[in-house]
Structure formats: C-alpha cells, structure tokens
Coordinates of C-alpha atoms and ligand atoms in Angstrom, one line a residue:
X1 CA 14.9 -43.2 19.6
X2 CA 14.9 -43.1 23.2
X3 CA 12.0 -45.1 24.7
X4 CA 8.4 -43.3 25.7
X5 CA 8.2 -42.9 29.5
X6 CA 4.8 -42.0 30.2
X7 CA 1.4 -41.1 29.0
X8 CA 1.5 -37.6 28.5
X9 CA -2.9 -37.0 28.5
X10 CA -5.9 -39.1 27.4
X11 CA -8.7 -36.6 25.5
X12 CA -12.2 -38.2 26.0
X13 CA -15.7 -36.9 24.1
X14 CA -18.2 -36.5 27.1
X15 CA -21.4 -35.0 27.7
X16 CA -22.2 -31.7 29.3
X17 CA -19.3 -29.7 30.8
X18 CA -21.2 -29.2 34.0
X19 CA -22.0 -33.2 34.7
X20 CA -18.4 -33.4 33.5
X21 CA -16.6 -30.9 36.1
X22 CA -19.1 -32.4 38.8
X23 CA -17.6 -36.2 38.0
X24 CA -14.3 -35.8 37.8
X25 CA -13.6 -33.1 40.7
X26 CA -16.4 -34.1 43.3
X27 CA -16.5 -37.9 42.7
X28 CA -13.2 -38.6 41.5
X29 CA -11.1 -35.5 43.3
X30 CA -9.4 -34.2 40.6
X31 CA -8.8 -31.3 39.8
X32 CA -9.9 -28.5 36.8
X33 CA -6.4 -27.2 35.9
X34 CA -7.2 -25.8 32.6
X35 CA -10.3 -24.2 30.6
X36 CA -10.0 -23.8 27.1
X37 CA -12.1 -24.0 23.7
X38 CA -10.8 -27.2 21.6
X39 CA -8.5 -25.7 18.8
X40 CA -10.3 -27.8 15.9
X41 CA -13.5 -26.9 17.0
X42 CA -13.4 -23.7 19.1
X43 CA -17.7 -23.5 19.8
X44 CA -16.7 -26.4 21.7
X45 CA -15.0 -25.9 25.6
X46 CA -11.9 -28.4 26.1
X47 CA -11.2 -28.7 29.8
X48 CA -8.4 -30.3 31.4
X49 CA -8.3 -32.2 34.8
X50 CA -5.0 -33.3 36.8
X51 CA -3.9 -34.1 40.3
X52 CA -3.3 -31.8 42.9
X53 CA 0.2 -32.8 42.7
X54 CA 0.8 -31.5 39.1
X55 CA 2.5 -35.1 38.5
X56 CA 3.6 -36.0 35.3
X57 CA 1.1 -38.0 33.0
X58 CA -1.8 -37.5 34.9
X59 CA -3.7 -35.2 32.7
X60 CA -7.6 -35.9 31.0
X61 CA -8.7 -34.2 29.3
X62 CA -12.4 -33.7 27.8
X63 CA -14.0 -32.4 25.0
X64 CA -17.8 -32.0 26.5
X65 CA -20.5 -32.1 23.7
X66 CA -23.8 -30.7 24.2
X67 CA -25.6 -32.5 20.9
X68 CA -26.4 -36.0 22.8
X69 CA -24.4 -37.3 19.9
X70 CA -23.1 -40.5 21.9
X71 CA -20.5 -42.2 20.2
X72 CA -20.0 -46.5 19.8
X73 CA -17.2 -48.2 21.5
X74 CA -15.3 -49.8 19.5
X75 CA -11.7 -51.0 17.6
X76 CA -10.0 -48.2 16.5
X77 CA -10.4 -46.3 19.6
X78 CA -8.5 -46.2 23.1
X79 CA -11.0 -48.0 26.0
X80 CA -10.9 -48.3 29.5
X81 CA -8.6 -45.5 31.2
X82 CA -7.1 -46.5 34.5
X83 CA -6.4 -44.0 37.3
X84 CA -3.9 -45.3 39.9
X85 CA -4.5 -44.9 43.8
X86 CA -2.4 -45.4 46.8
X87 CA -1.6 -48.8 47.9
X88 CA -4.1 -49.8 50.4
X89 CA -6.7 -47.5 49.5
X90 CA -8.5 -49.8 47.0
X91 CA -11.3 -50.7 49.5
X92 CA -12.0 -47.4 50.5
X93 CA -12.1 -46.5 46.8
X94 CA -14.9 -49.4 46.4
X95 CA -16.6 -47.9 49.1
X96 CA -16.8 -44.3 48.1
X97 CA -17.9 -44.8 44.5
X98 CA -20.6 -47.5 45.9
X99 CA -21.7 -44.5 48.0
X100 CA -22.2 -42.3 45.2
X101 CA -24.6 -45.3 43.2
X102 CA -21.8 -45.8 41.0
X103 CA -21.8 -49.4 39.6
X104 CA -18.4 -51.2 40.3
X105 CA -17.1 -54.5 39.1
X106 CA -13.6 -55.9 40.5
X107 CA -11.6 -57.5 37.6
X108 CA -8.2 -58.3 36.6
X109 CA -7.6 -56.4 33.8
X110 CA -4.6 -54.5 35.0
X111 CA -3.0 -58.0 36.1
X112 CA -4.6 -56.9 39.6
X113 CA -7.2 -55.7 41.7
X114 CA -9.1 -53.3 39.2
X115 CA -12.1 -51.6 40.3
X116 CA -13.7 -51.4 37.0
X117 CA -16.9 -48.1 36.4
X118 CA -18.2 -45.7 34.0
X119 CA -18.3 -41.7 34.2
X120 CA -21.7 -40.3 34.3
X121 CA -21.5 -40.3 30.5
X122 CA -20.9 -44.2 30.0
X123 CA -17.0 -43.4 29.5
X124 CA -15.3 -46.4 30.7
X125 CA -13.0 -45.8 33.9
X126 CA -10.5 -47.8 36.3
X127 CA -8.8 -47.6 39.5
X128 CA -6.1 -49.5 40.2
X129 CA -3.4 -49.6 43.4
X130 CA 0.1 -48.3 43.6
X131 CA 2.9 -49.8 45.1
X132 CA 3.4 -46.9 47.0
X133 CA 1.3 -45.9 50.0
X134 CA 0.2 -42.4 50.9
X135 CA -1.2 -40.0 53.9
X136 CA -4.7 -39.7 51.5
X137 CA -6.5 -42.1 48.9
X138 CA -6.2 -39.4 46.3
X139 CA -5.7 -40.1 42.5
X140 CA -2.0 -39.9 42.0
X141 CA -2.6 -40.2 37.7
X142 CA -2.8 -42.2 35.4
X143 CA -1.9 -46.1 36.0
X144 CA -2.7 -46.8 32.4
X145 CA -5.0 -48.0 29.7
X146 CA -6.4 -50.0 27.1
X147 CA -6.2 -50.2 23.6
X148 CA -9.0 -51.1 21.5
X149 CA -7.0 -52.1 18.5
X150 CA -8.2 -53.7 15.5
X151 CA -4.6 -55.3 14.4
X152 CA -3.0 -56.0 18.0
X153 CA -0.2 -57.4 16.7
X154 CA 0.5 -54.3 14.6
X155 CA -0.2 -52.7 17.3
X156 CA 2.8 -54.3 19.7
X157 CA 5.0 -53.4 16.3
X158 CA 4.7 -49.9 17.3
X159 CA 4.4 -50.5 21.3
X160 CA 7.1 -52.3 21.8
X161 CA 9.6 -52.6 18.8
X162 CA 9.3 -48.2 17.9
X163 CA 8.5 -46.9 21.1
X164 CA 10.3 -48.9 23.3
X165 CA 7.7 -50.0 25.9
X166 CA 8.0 -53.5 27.8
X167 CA 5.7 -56.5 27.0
X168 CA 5.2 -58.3 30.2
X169 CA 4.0 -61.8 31.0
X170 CA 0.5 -61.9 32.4
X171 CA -1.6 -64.6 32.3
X172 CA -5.0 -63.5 30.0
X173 CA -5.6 -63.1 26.6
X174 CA -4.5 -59.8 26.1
X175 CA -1.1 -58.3 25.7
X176 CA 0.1 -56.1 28.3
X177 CA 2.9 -53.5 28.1
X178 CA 4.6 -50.9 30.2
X179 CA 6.0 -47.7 29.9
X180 CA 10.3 -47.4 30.4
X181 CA 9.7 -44.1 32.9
X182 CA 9.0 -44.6 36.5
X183 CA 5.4 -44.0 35.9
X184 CA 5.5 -47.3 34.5
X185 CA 2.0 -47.0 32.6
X186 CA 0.3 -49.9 31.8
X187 CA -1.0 -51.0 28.4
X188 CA -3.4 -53.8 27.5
X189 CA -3.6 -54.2 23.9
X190 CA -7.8 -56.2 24.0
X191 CA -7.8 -59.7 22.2
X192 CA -9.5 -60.0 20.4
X193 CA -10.5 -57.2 18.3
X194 CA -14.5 -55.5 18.2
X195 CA -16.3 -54.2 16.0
X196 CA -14.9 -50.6 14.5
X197 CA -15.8 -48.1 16.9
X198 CA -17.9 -44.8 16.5
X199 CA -16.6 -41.1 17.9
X200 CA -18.9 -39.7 20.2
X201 CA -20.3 -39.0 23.5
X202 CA -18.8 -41.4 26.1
X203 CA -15.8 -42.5 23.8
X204 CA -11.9 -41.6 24.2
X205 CA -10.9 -39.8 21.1
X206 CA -6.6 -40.5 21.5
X207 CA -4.0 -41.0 23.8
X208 CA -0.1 -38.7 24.2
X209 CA 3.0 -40.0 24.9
X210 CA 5.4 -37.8 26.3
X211 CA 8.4 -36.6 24.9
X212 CA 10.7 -34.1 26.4
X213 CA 10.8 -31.2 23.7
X214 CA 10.6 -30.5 20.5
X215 CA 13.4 -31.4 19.0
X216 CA 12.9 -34.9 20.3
X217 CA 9.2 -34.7 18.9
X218 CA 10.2 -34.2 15.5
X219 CA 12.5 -36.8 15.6
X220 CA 9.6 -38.9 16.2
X221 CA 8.1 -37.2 13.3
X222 CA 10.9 -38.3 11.2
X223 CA 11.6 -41.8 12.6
X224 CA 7.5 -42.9 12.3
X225 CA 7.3 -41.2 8.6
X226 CA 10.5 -43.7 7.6
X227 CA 8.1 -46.7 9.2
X228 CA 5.3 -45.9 7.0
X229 CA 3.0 -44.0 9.2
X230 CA 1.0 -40.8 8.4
X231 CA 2.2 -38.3 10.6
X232 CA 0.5 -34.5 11.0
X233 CA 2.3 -31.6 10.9
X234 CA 3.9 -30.2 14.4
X235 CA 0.8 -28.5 15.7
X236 CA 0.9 -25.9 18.5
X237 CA -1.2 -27.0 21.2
X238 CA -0.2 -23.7 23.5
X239 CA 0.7 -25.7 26.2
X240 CA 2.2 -28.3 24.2
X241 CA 3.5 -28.9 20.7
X242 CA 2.1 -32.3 19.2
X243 CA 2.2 -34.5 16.2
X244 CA -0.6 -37.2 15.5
X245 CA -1.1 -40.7 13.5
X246 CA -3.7 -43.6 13.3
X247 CA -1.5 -46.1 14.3
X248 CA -2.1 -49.7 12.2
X249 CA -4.9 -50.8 14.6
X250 CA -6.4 -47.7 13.9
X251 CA -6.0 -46.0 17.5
X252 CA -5.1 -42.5 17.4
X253 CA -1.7 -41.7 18.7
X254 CA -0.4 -38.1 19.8
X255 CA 3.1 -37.3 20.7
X256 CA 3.1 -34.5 22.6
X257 CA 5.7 -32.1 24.3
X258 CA 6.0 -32.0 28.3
X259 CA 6.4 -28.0 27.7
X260 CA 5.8 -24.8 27.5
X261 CA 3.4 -26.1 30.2
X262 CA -0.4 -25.2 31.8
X263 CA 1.0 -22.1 33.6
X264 CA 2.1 -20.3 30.5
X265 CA -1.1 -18.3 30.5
X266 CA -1.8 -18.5 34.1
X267 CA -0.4 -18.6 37.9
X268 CA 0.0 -22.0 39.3
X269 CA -2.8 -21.4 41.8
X270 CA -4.9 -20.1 39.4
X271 CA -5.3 -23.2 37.3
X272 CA -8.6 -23.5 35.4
X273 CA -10.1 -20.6 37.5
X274 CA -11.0 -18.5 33.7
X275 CA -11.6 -19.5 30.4
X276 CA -8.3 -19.1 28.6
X277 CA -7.8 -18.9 24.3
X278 CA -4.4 -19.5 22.2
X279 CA -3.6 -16.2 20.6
X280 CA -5.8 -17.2 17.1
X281 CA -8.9 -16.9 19.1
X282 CA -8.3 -14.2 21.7
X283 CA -10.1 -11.6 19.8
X284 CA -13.2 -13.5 20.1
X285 CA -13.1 -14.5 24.1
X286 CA -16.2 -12.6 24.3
X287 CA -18.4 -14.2 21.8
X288 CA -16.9 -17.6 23.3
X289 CA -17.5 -16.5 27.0
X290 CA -21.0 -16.1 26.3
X291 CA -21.7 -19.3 23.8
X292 CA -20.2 -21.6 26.0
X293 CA -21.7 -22.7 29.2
X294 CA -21.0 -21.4 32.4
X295 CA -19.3 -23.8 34.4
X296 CA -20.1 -24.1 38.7
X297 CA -16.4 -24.0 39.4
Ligands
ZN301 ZN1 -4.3 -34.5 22.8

C-alpha cells in the first residue's frame, strides 16, 4: 500500500455548540465549513471547522454535547491536537490567546516550540510553527497530534511498518512519526501509557488518514483485515466514504476518502451557512432544525 500522506480530520466530543463555534472561529480563526447532525446519533449537531484556505488535512471536527457528560482522558484515545501557524508568528500567537485569559504553557512536545492550551471545554490543543512564513498568523491546519496509546509499540506496528509513516529521532521519551505527504503531520505516540480513557465531553473521539478514493480505501480495508484488525464496513459519510478500527493501543482509526467533498451539498462560499442532512434524514430537517440549537453564526 502506498504510504498515508496526511491527516484527513480529528472528530472531538465538546460541549455546547454555541461555546464551540465561539472558540474555534473567534479565538482560534477558523472557520465553520460545515453543519450537519452526526450520522450515528442524528439529535446530536456535528459541525465541521477548516481554514480559510480549504487546505488539505486541516479539518476538526466536533460533536457538541449538551448533557455535561464530560469524558476522562485517557489510553485508548487520541490527545493533544496540534494546529500549525506561520513561521514567526509563534509569539504573536502567545500573545493573543494570553489576551483572551487563555492559560498557555510552552513545551517541547512537537520536538519544538509548542504553545500548549485547552478549548473552553478542557479539550487539549497545540500550536506549533511552520517552516513557511506567511502575510497573516492564521492557522494553516493541522501540524499533528498525539496518540494516547495503551500498547505504543503496537502502535508504531501500524504507524510505521502498515501505513508507512517516518519515525524520526527526537530526543524525549516518546516516539515521534511523520506523515510521507508534504503536510508532513507529526505523530507523538505518549510513553508511557495512562490509565484507559473515558468518551466524553472534552475528549477526542478518533483521528482520519487520508486516502485518495475509494478504491484505494478498500484496499486498506482488505490489507488491515489480512493483519488482524477489525475493520467496519465502507460507510458513507456524504462527504466522504470511511472505514474504522481500534487499532492495538486501542485508538480509533478512520480512513477516510478526500472526496466527494464539503461542497457536494453546498456552494463554496456558502460553507456552513445552513444546517445540511445526508439523504436518510432529509425528511426530518424540520424536526432537527428545531431540536437542535440555534447557532450565532
Ligand atoms: Zn471521522
């Protein structure tokens, strides 16, 4: 199999959608490129956030909960999730989230510079610098994340040996990968592993890999069934097609398709601007418009 490139999204369990949108488009500048109910659980909305440059591998996305049902961090689930920021504009990052009496700690966890934060609902967050400088400090996606693993080694099985991705040699206790695309997403595997994690409120429930269609995603189907791995069926996401596993330290894994795309069910300008349902639910966009909440977009 050809080596994964890039993340393809990160799906986090947050609180309500409101706080949500307000976080991640006021504070963090992204932008709301999608609003949809979450297919498992359609009483529930499932919004999507990306850059304003519709890059590649730069979409979160959030299932917001309104039951104050916060989950536990914990092995088994994907942690910290790293945004990446022009070069040069780490300071001025530092600054802005200081403004808005956001807590900030610099680490190393990337292998640099790492402005590390929470979201207003205790999600863990990053920012970390480019190498490439730009007229704005905007988020330009994803620079990468970690893994909360309970078998790291099994892990790097999968990471490096299946899916191709490049173990590199930083200095820590942790192992740290990156993707083969020019992306180049980082992955730190934690070392050593926590306490099993709970789903909930504040917690990221799995991480996509990108793969280019669909052909190419059930090859992946195929090739991580003959490894031993419980794979789903192809599921349609409407503006993806996906497959899923626990992968053997217990993280949940998507493969996902880059197409059909966000704009299948709406004009490029008019991302995230209604609520928009998959065919199944369309007949119900009433009933769903008026149990979910309004959003302030
Ligand atoms: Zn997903």
């Amino acid at each position: 199999m050809e080596a994964i490139k890039r993340i393809h999204h990160i799906t986090a369990i947050v609180g309500d959608p409101n706080e949500n949108l307000q976080f991640y488009r006021d504070v963090l500048g992204l932008r709301l490129i999608k609003q949809t109910v979450n297919f498992d659980d359609p009483g529930v909305y499932h919004l999507y956030f990306g850059d304003h440059h519709e890059t590649p591998g730069t979409i979160i996305t959030f299932f917001p909960w309104t039951n104050d049902n916060y989950g536990r961090k914990g092995s088994g689930q994907v942690g910290r999730i790293a945004f990446r920021v022009p070069k040069g504009s780490l300071n001025n990052w530092l600054e802005h989230l200081t403004v808005q009496n956001i807590q900030v700690e610099t680490t190393q966890l990337f292998g640099k510079d790492t402005l590390e934060f929470d979201d207003i609902h205790g999600l863990e967050l990053a920012i970390v610098e480019g190498n490439v400088a730009a007229s704005n400090d905007d988020i330009f996606g994803f620079h990468g994340s970690v893994l909360l693993s309970s078998n790291p080694n099994g892990t790097k099985e999968l990471l490096a040996d299946l899916m191709g991705l490049k173990e590199l040699n930083i200095e820590g206790q942790n192992h740290h990968y990156e993707t083969t695309g020019e992306e180049k997403h980082h992955i730190v595997t934690a070392i050593p592993p926590q306490p099993g994690g709970r789903f909930g409120i504040g917690t990221v429930h799995h991480i996509a890999w990108s793969v280019p269609d669909k052909d190419v995603l059930k090859a992946w189907q195929a090739t991580l069934m003959d490894s031993g791995f419980g794979v789903t069926e192809v599921r349609d996401r409407n503006y993806f097609n996906s497959i899923y596993l626990a992968e053997k330290g217990n993280v949940v894994f998507e493969f996902a398709t880059d197409g059909p795309g966000f704009d299948r069910d709406e004009d490029k300008d008019a991302l995230g601007t209604a609520l928009k349902l998959p065919e199944q639910y369309e007949h119900r966009h009433q009933e769903y418009e008026t149990l979910l909440p309004k959003l302030d977009i």
